[in-house]
Structure formats: C-alpha cells, structure tokens
Coordinates of C-alpha atoms in Angstrom, one line a residue:
X1 CA 42.0 -16.9 87.1
X2 CA 41.5 -14.1 84.8
X3 CA 40.9 -14.2 81.0
X4 CA 42.1 -11.4 78.7
X5 CA 39.4 -10.5 76.2
X6 CA 40.7 -8.6 73.0
X7 CA 38.2 -6.2 71.7
X8 CA 38.2 -5.2 68.0
X9 CA 38.0 -1.4 67.4
X10 CA 34.7 -0.1 66.1
X11 CA 36.4 1.4 63.0
X12 CA 37.7 -2.1 62.0
X13 CA 34.3 -3.6 62.5
X14 CA 32.8 -1.0 60.5
X15 CA 35.3 -1.4 57.6
X16 CA 34.4 -5.1 57.4
X17 CA 30.9 -4.1 56.4
X18 CA 30.6 -4.7 52.6
X19 CA 28.5 -1.6 52.2
X20 CA 31.0 0.6 54.0
X21 CA 33.9 -0.8 51.9
X22 CA 31.9 -0.2 48.7
X23 CA 31.2 3.4 49.6
X24 CA 34.9 4.0 50.6
X25 CA 36.4 2.6 47.4
X26 CA 33.9 4.5 45.3
X27 CA 34.8 7.8 47.0
X28 CA 38.5 6.8 46.6
X29 CA 38.0 6.3 42.8
X30 CA 36.1 9.5 42.4
X31 CA 38.8 11.5 44.3
X32 CA 41.6 9.9 42.2
X33 CA 39.8 10.7 39.0
X34 CA 39.2 14.3 40.0
X35 CA 42.8 14.8 41.1
X36 CA 44.1 13.4 37.8
X37 CA 41.8 15.5 35.8
X38 CA 43.0 18.6 37.8
X39 CA 46.6 17.7 37.3
X40 CA 46.1 17.3 33.5
X41 CA 44.3 20.6 33.3
X42 CA 46.8 22.4 35.5
X43 CA 49.7 20.9 33.6
X44 CA 48.2 21.9 30.2
X45 CA 47.6 25.5 31.4
X46 CA 51.2 25.8 32.4
X47 CA 52.5 24.4 29.2
X48 CA 50.2 26.7 27.1
X49 CA 51.3 29.8 29.1
X50 CA 55.0 28.8 28.8
X51 CA 54.8 28.5 25.0
X52 CA 52.7 31.7 24.7
X53 CA 49.7 29.9 23.1
X54 CA 46.4 31.6 23.8
X55 CA 43.5 29.3 24.8
X56 CA 39.7 29.7 24.2
X57 CA 37.2 29.5 21.4
X58 CA 37.7 33.0 19.9
X59 CA 39.4 31.5 16.9
X60 CA 36.0 30.3 15.6
X61 CA 35.2 33.9 14.6
X62 CA 38.4 34.3 12.7
X63 CA 38.4 34.2 8.8
X64 CA 39.2 30.7 7.6
X65 CA 41.2 31.8 4.6
X66 CA 41.1 28.5 2.5
X67 CA 38.8 26.9 0.0
X68 CA 36.6 23.8 0.5
X69 CA 35.9 21.6 -2.4
X70 CA 32.5 20.2 -1.5
X71 CA 30.1 22.5 0.3
X72 CA 26.5 21.2 1.0
X73 CA 23.5 23.3 1.9
X74 CA 25.6 26.4 2.9
X75 CA 27.4 29.2 1.2
X76 CA 31.1 29.5 1.8
X77 CA 33.8 32.1 0.9
X78 CA 37.5 31.8 1.8
X79 CA 37.8 35.5 2.4
X80 CA 34.7 36.2 4.5
X81 CA 33.7 32.8 6.1
X82 CA 35.0 31.9 9.5
X83 CA 36.3 28.8 11.2
X84 CA 32.8 28.4 12.7
X85 CA 31.5 28.1 9.1
X86 CA 34.3 25.4 8.4
X87 CA 33.0 23.5 11.5
X88 CA 29.3 23.6 10.3
X89 CA 30.3 22.6 6.9
X90 CA 32.4 19.7 8.3
X91 CA 29.4 18.6 10.4
X92 CA 27.0 18.7 7.5
X93 CA 29.3 16.8 5.2
X94 CA 29.9 14.2 7.8
X95 CA 26.3 13.7 8.7
X96 CA 25.2 13.6 5.0
X97 CA 27.8 10.8 4.1
X98 CA 27.1 8.9 7.3
X99 CA 23.3 9.0 6.9
X100 CA 23.5 8.0 3.3
X101 CA 26.0 5.3 4.1
X102 CA 23.8 3.8 6.8
X103 CA 20.8 3.6 4.6
X104 CA 22.7 2.0 1.6
X105 CA 24.7 -0.3 3.9
X106 CA 21.5 -1.5 5.5
X107 CA 19.9 -2.2 2.1
X108 CA 23.0 -4.0 0.9
X109 CA 23.5 -6.0 4.1
X110 CA 19.8 -7.2 4.3
X111 CA 19.8 -8.2 0.7
X112 CA 23.1 -10.0 0.8
X113 CA 22.3 -11.6 4.2
X114 CA 19.1 -13.1 2.8
X115 CA 20.9 -14.3 -0.4
X116 CA 23.6 -15.9 1.8
X117 CA 20.8 -18.3 2.9
X118 CA 19.5 -19.0 -0.7
X119 CA 19.3 -22.6 -1.8
X120 CA 20.6 -21.6 -5.2
X121 CA 24.2 -22.5 -5.1
X122 CA 25.4 -19.8 -7.4
X123 CA 23.7 -17.0 -5.6
X124 CA 24.8 -18.4 -2.2
X125 CA 28.5 -18.5 -3.2
X126 CA 28.4 -15.0 -4.8
X127 CA 27.1 -13.6 -1.5
X128 CA 29.7 -15.7 0.4
X129 CA 32.6 -14.5 -1.7
X130 CA 31.4 -10.8 -1.4
X131 CA 31.3 -11.1 2.4
X132 CA 34.6 -12.8 2.9
X133 CA 36.5 -10.7 0.4
X134 CA 35.1 -7.3 1.5
X135 CA 35.4 -8.0 5.3
X136 CA 39.1 -9.0 5.1
X137 CA 40.3 -6.0 3.1
X138 CA 41.0 -2.8 5.2
X139 CA 38.5 0.0 4.7
X140 CA 41.2 2.4 3.8
X141 CA 42.5 0.3 1.0
X142 CA 38.9 0.0 -0.3
X143 CA 38.4 3.8 -0.2
X144 CA 41.5 4.3 -2.2
X145 CA 40.5 1.5 -4.6
X146 CA 37.2 3.3 -5.3
X147 CA 38.7 6.7 -5.6
X148 CA 41.9 6.0 -7.6
X149 CA 41.2 2.8 -9.4
X150 CA 37.6 3.3 -10.3
X151 CA 36.3 6.9 -10.3
X152 CA 39.5 8.5 -11.3
X153 CA 39.9 6.5 -14.5
X154 CA 36.4 7.3 -15.8
X155 CA 36.3 9.3 -19.0
X156 CA 37.0 12.9 -19.2
X157 CA 34.2 15.5 -19.4
X158 CA 34.0 15.5 -23.2
X159 CA 33.7 11.8 -23.3
X160 CA 31.2 11.5 -20.4
X161 CA 29.1 8.4 -20.0
X162 CA 25.4 9.5 -20.5
X163 CA 22.5 7.8 -18.9
X164 CA 19.4 8.9 -20.7
X165 CA 19.5 12.5 -21.7
X166 CA 20.4 14.4 -18.6
X167 CA 22.7 12.3 -16.5
X168 CA 26.5 12.5 -17.0
X169 CA 29.2 10.4 -15.4
X170 CA 32.9 11.3 -15.8
X171 CA 36.0 11.6 -13.7
X172 CA 34.7 14.7 -12.1
X173 CA 31.7 13.0 -10.7
X174 CA 28.1 12.5 -11.7
X175 CA 25.8 15.4 -12.9
X176 CA 22.0 15.1 -12.9
X177 CA 19.0 17.6 -13.1
X178 CA 18.6 20.0 -10.1
X179 CA 15.4 21.2 -8.5
X180 CA 15.4 24.9 -8.0
X181 CA 12.9 26.1 -5.3
X182 CA 10.6 29.0 -5.9
X183 CA 8.0 30.9 -3.7
X184 CA 5.7 28.4 -2.0
X185 CA 8.1 25.4 -2.3
X186 CA 7.9 24.9 1.5
X187 CA 4.5 23.2 1.0
X188 CA 6.2 20.1 -0.5
X189 CA 8.5 19.2 2.4
X190 CA 5.6 19.9 4.8
X191 CA 3.4 17.5 2.7
X192 CA 6.2 15.0 2.8
X193 CA 6.3 15.0 6.5
X194 CA 2.6 14.7 6.8
X195 CA 2.7 11.7 4.4
X196 CA 5.4 10.0 6.5
X197 CA 3.3 10.6 9.7
X198 CA 0.2 9.3 7.9
X199 CA 2.0 6.2 6.7
X200 CA 3.2 5.5 10.2
X201 CA -0.4 5.8 11.5
X202 CA -1.7 3.5 8.8
X203 CA 0.9 0.9 9.7
X204 CA 0.0 1.0 13.4
X205 CA -3.7 0.9 12.6
X206 CA -3.1 -2.1 10.2
X207 CA -1.2 -4.0 12.9
X208 CA -4.0 -3.4 15.5
X209 CA -6.6 -4.5 12.9
X210 CA -4.8 -7.7 12.1
X211 CA -4.3 -8.5 15.7
X212 CA -8.0 -8.1 16.3
X213 CA -9.4 -9.6 13.1
X214 CA -6.6 -11.7 11.6
X215 CA -7.0 -9.9 8.3
X216 CA -4.0 -8.4 6.7
X217 CA -3.9 -4.9 5.2
X218 CA -1.4 -3.6 2.5
X219 CA 0.0 -0.9 4.8
X220 CA 3.3 -0.8 3.0
X221 CA 1.8 0.2 -0.3
X222 CA -0.8 2.5 1.2
X223 CA 2.0 4.2 3.2
X224 CA 4.2 4.4 0.1
X225 CA 1.3 6.0 -1.8
X226 CA 0.7 8.6 0.8
X227 CA 4.4 9.5 1.0
X228 CA 4.5 10.0 -2.7
X229 CA 1.0 11.3 -3.5
X230 CA 0.8 14.0 -0.8
X231 CA 3.9 16.0 -2.0
X232 CA 2.9 15.6 -5.6
X233 CA -0.7 16.9 -4.8
X234 CA 0.8 19.8 -2.8
X235 CA 3.1 20.7 -5.6
X236 CA 0.2 20.7 -8.1
X237 CA -2.0 22.8 -5.8
X238 CA 0.8 25.3 -5.2
X239 CA 1.3 25.7 -9.0
X240 CA 4.5 23.6 -9.2
X241 CA 6.7 26.0 -7.1
X242 CA 10.1 24.9 -8.5
X243 CA 11.9 24.7 -11.8
X244 CA 14.1 21.9 -13.1
X245 CA 17.6 22.9 -14.1
X246 CA 19.2 20.3 -16.5
X247 CA 23.0 19.9 -16.8
X248 CA 24.6 21.4 -19.9
X249 CA 27.6 19.8 -21.4
X250 CA 30.3 22.4 -22.2
X251 CA 33.7 22.3 -23.7
X252 CA 35.6 22.3 -20.4
X253 CA 33.0 21.1 -18.0
X254 CA 29.3 20.4 -17.3
X255 CA 27.4 23.5 -16.1
X256 CA 24.1 23.8 -14.1
X257 CA 22.3 20.9 -12.4
X258 CA 23.5 19.0 -9.4
X259 CA 26.8 17.3 -9.1
X260 CA 28.1 14.5 -6.9
X261 CA 31.9 14.7 -6.6
X262 CA 34.1 11.6 -7.0
X263 CA 35.3 12.1 -3.4
X264 CA 31.8 11.8 -2.0
X265 CA 30.9 8.8 -4.3
X266 CA 34.2 7.0 -3.3
X267 CA 33.5 7.5 0.4
X268 CA 29.8 6.5 0.1
X269 CA 30.6 3.4 -1.9
X270 CA 33.5 2.4 0.4
X271 CA 31.7 2.8 3.6
X272 CA 28.4 1.2 2.4
X273 CA 29.9 -1.9 0.7
X274 CA 32.4 -2.5 3.6
X275 CA 29.8 -2.1 6.3
X276 CA 27.2 -3.9 4.3
X277 CA 29.4 -7.1 4.3
X278 CA 29.3 -7.0 8.2
X279 CA 25.6 -6.3 8.3
X280 CA 25.0 -9.2 5.9
X281 CA 26.6 -11.6 8.4
X282 CA 24.6 -10.1 11.2
X283 CA 21.4 -10.6 9.2
X284 CA 22.4 -14.3 8.2
X285 CA 23.1 -15.2 11.9
X286 CA 19.9 -13.5 13.0
X287 CA 17.8 -15.5 10.6
X288 CA 19.6 -18.7 11.6
X289 CA 18.8 -17.9 15.2
X290 CA 15.0 -18.3 14.5
X291 CA 13.9 -21.8 14.9
X292 CA 13.3 -23.8 11.7
X293 CA 9.9 -24.9 13.2
X294 CA 8.7 -21.2 12.5
X295 CA 9.4 -21.8 8.7
X296 CA 7.6 -25.1 8.7
X297 CA 4.6 -23.7 10.5
X298 CA 4.4 -20.8 8.1
X299 CA 4.6 -23.3 5.1
X300 CA 2.0 -25.4 6.7
X301 CA -0.4 -22.4 6.7
X302 CA 0.2 -21.9 3.0
X303 CA 2.5 -18.9 3.1
X304 CA 5.0 -18.6 0.2
X305 CA 8.7 -18.5 0.9
X306 CA 8.9 -14.8 0.3
X307 CA 6.0 -13.9 2.7
X308 CA 7.4 -16.3 5.2
X309 CA 10.8 -14.5 5.3
X310 CA 9.1 -11.1 5.3
X311 CA 6.3 -11.7 7.8
X312 CA 7.5 -14.5 10.0
X313 CA 11.3 -14.9 10.0
X314 CA 12.6 -11.3 9.7
X315 CA 10.4 -9.8 12.4
X316 CA 11.8 -12.4 14.9
X317 CA 15.3 -12.2 13.6
X318 CA 15.3 -8.4 14.2
X319 CA 15.5 -9.0 17.9
X320 CA 18.9 -10.7 17.4
X321 CA 20.0 -8.4 14.5
X322 CA 19.5 -4.9 16.1
X323 CA 22.1 -5.0 18.9
X324 CA 25.1 -5.8 16.7
X325 CA 23.6 -3.7 14.0
X326 CA 23.9 -0.6 16.2
X327 CA 27.7 -1.2 16.5
X328 CA 27.9 -1.2 12.7
X329 CA 26.1 2.1 12.4
X330 CA 28.5 3.6 15.0
X331 CA 31.5 2.1 13.2
X332 CA 30.4 3.6 9.8
X333 CA 29.9 7.1 11.3
X334 CA 33.3 7.1 12.9
X335 CA 34.9 5.5 9.9
X336 CA 33.9 8.5 7.8
X337 CA 36.9 10.3 9.4
X338 CA 39.0 8.2 6.9
X339 CA 37.8 10.6 4.2
X340 CA 41.0 12.6 4.6
X341 CA 42.9 10.0 2.6
X342 CA 40.7 10.7 -0.6
X343 CA 40.1 14.5 0.0
X344 CA 36.5 14.5 1.1
X345 CA 36.0 17.6 3.3
X346 CA 34.4 16.1 6.4
X347 CA 34.9 17.3 10.0
X348 CA 38.2 15.6 10.7
X349 CA 39.7 16.7 7.4
X350 CA 38.9 20.4 7.2
X351 CA 38.3 21.3 10.9
X352 CA 40.4 19.0 12.9
X353 CA 43.0 19.2 10.1
X354 CA 43.2 22.5 8.2
X355 CA 41.7 24.8 10.8
X356 CA 43.8 23.3 13.5
X357 CA 47.0 23.8 11.5
X358 CA 46.1 27.4 10.9
X359 CA 45.0 28.5 14.3
X360 CA 47.1 26.2 16.5
X361 CA 44.2 25.7 18.9
X362 CA 44.7 21.9 19.1
X363 CA 43.0 21.3 22.4
X364 CA 39.8 23.3 21.5
X365 CA 39.6 21.8 18.1
X366 CA 40.1 18.2 19.1
X367 CA 37.7 18.7 22.0
X368 CA 35.0 19.9 19.7
X369 CA 35.6 17.0 17.3
X370 CA 35.4 14.5 20.1
X371 CA 32.3 16.0 21.4
X372 CA 30.7 15.9 18.0
X373 CA 31.5 12.2 17.4
X374 CA 30.5 11.4 20.9
X375 CA 27.1 13.2 20.5
X376 CA 26.3 11.5 17.2
X377 CA 27.2 8.1 18.6
X378 CA 25.0 8.6 21.7
X379 CA 22.1 9.7 19.5
X380 CA 22.5 6.7 17.3
X381 CA 22.7 4.4 20.4
X382 CA 19.6 6.0 21.9
X383 CA 17.5 5.6 18.8
X384 CA 18.5 2.0 18.2
X385 CA 18.0 1.1 21.9
X386 CA 14.5 2.7 21.6
X387 CA 13.8 0.6 18.5
X388 CA 15.2 -2.6 20.2
X389 CA 12.8 -2.1 23.1
X390 CA 9.9 -1.4 20.7
X391 CA 10.3 -4.7 18.8
X392 CA 11.2 -6.8 22.0
X393 CA 9.0 -9.7 22.9
X394 CA 6.3 -8.7 25.5
X395 CA 5.4 -11.3 28.1
X396 CA 1.7 -11.9 28.3

C-alpha cells in the first residue's frame, strides 16, 4: 500500500513567512509610487512640449514689471526687480505676519483660556462667548470684516485719530515714530541677543538652585531687566547710534515715520483672534487635565491662586497643551495665504498669483510655494517637538 505525499513548493512556503510578505509588499508599493511619479512627470513634459511652454527656473531672473504695495526690509522697483525679488518679498511678508500672529494668538489664547475657568460669572461668560462666536465664523469672513467693516471706515488722513503726539490711526493704517540706524547701530541688536542668552542662562541657573535649595529666585524679572538694560547700555556707550523720525501730518498724507498698512493689520488681527479662540480651548482643556489635588496641595502650602496657576498648574498643563498647540501654529501659518482676499502681498498673492500669471510657469511657481510652506511647517513642528520633549516628565 502506497501513500501519496504532496509537497508544498519552497516558494509558497517562503511567501507564507510574514517577514517575506512584508518586504514584498513594501517593494511593490515603492515600485508603484515610482512608476506613478514617472508617468506624471513624463505626461507633464509631453504636454508642456506640445503647448510650447518652456520649463525651468530662468523666469526668476526676469523683470517683474508690477508694483507691490507692502515691502518689508527690502528695496523693490517694478522696473529693475525680478521675480526672485518678488519671491523673497513674499516670503518675508508671510513670515512676518505669521510670526507676529503666532505671538499675539498665543497671548490671547492663554489669557482667555485662563479667564474661561474664572469663578467670576461675567468674566467666564465673556470668554465663553468670545470662543464660541469666533470659532464658528469662517476665517475668511473675519478677515473681510476687519478690513472692510473696521479699518476701511476709520477717519480719513486729515481727521486721523491721534494717540499721544506721534501716533496716527486712519483708513490708511497706523503711523508711528521710526528708528533710523546710523554707524555703530549693530551693537544694539548684538546686545539684545546677549541679553536673551543671559536671561536663559539665569533661568536655568534659578531652576537648578531651586531644585537644590528650595529657594525661589525672580528669574523672570532679572531676565527681563537683562534683555532691556543691555541694549540700552550698549546704545548709550555707542553714543546713541540712531535717530528717531517722527511722523508728520500733511495735507494729503502722513510723511516720515513707520506705517502699518490696513491690509497687514486686518490680516494680523483676523489670524490672531481666530487662532486665539482655538488656543483658549486648548489651554482650558489642558488646565482641566491637571488633577484638582494639585491645586489643593498648592493652597495648603500657602500659595496664592495666581502663583498656583503660574507655578503649579500651567507647567503641568503644558504637557497636554503643546501637541495641539503645534497644530494651531501650523494652521495660522498656512491660513496666511487667505491674505489674497484683502490685498496683503504675501507669497501666495504676489508670487503664486501675479508672477505665475505673468510668466506662465505654473509648475515651477506652485512647486516653490509648496516647498516653502512645507519647510516652514516642518521647522515649526521640529521646534515644538523639541520643546515638548524638553518639558516632558522624566521618570526617576
């Protein structure tokens, strides 16, 4: 009597191995993605050639030929400046409003988030109404509200609202005194950087001292004194290497001084107030995540409510606040592209808009814009992830 024994091929046995299957499917996915990318690139090249559209980045050296309403930290001329200059100005304008918006939104969010937990009924409800109203109105509508319904209806130049003697507010923006650098001015920003580094050093030393002895040290006020005093001392020792240029009200406008245009102000207010409402809810939920026993323990030690919030509750709440806070910073930076609706010349408006229409280099322009936003988002994420690890609880 004979028995037939069926043998399984070695290849089948090998494919049943989970590790082999994992490698096979990973290779399959990579090959599929590469083939798809090659197909898109090949198809795009054929279409460009068929339509006679030249590709490449040579257009960046061509004259721009259009004016830009708001130019920060860089000279610009519609006759001589190139599309590369337009790109740089767009990046600067985007970074300035994004950085200022992040700082202002963080301040608004933390203040309103703490007020949302206030035992005062009026303060609590005001914070609640602000959060609910602002979060449920689209950002684009809010930007148009600030620009068309608030800033555009301010008085004309000759009827400007004056704050003190040298600040003017009208429908063309806000004018205030300007600092004009002279020879040797560089010592002031250097002293400011040294003051910031010294303040961070004092803060770290104060924390180590408190951990070792239990005695607190006013590191905040000492650090603030260093940041202010060192630049002032450097300016005095350098012979005050700058002049102050005051705005002068004329018949048809305000000359001299610095000016913040209504487009910038509307975008800054819209982004900050809108994002601040979301940050306020993040702060409120982060504080609520801290056990109430921490508050009772702090009070039993004689800490006042303000010190309890600042020294006990917020440091622990930050571990819950920071991850979602990162998303809000990213959203604010990307939402700055809505500035096109109110005429603020950021990257999307002047480079991915006007420059693209003039040169026809859609692929190159959009690729540069995408890489910029991707790079900024990754840098923000890297910094916030580093900060999140820094404040994380360390097991002993």
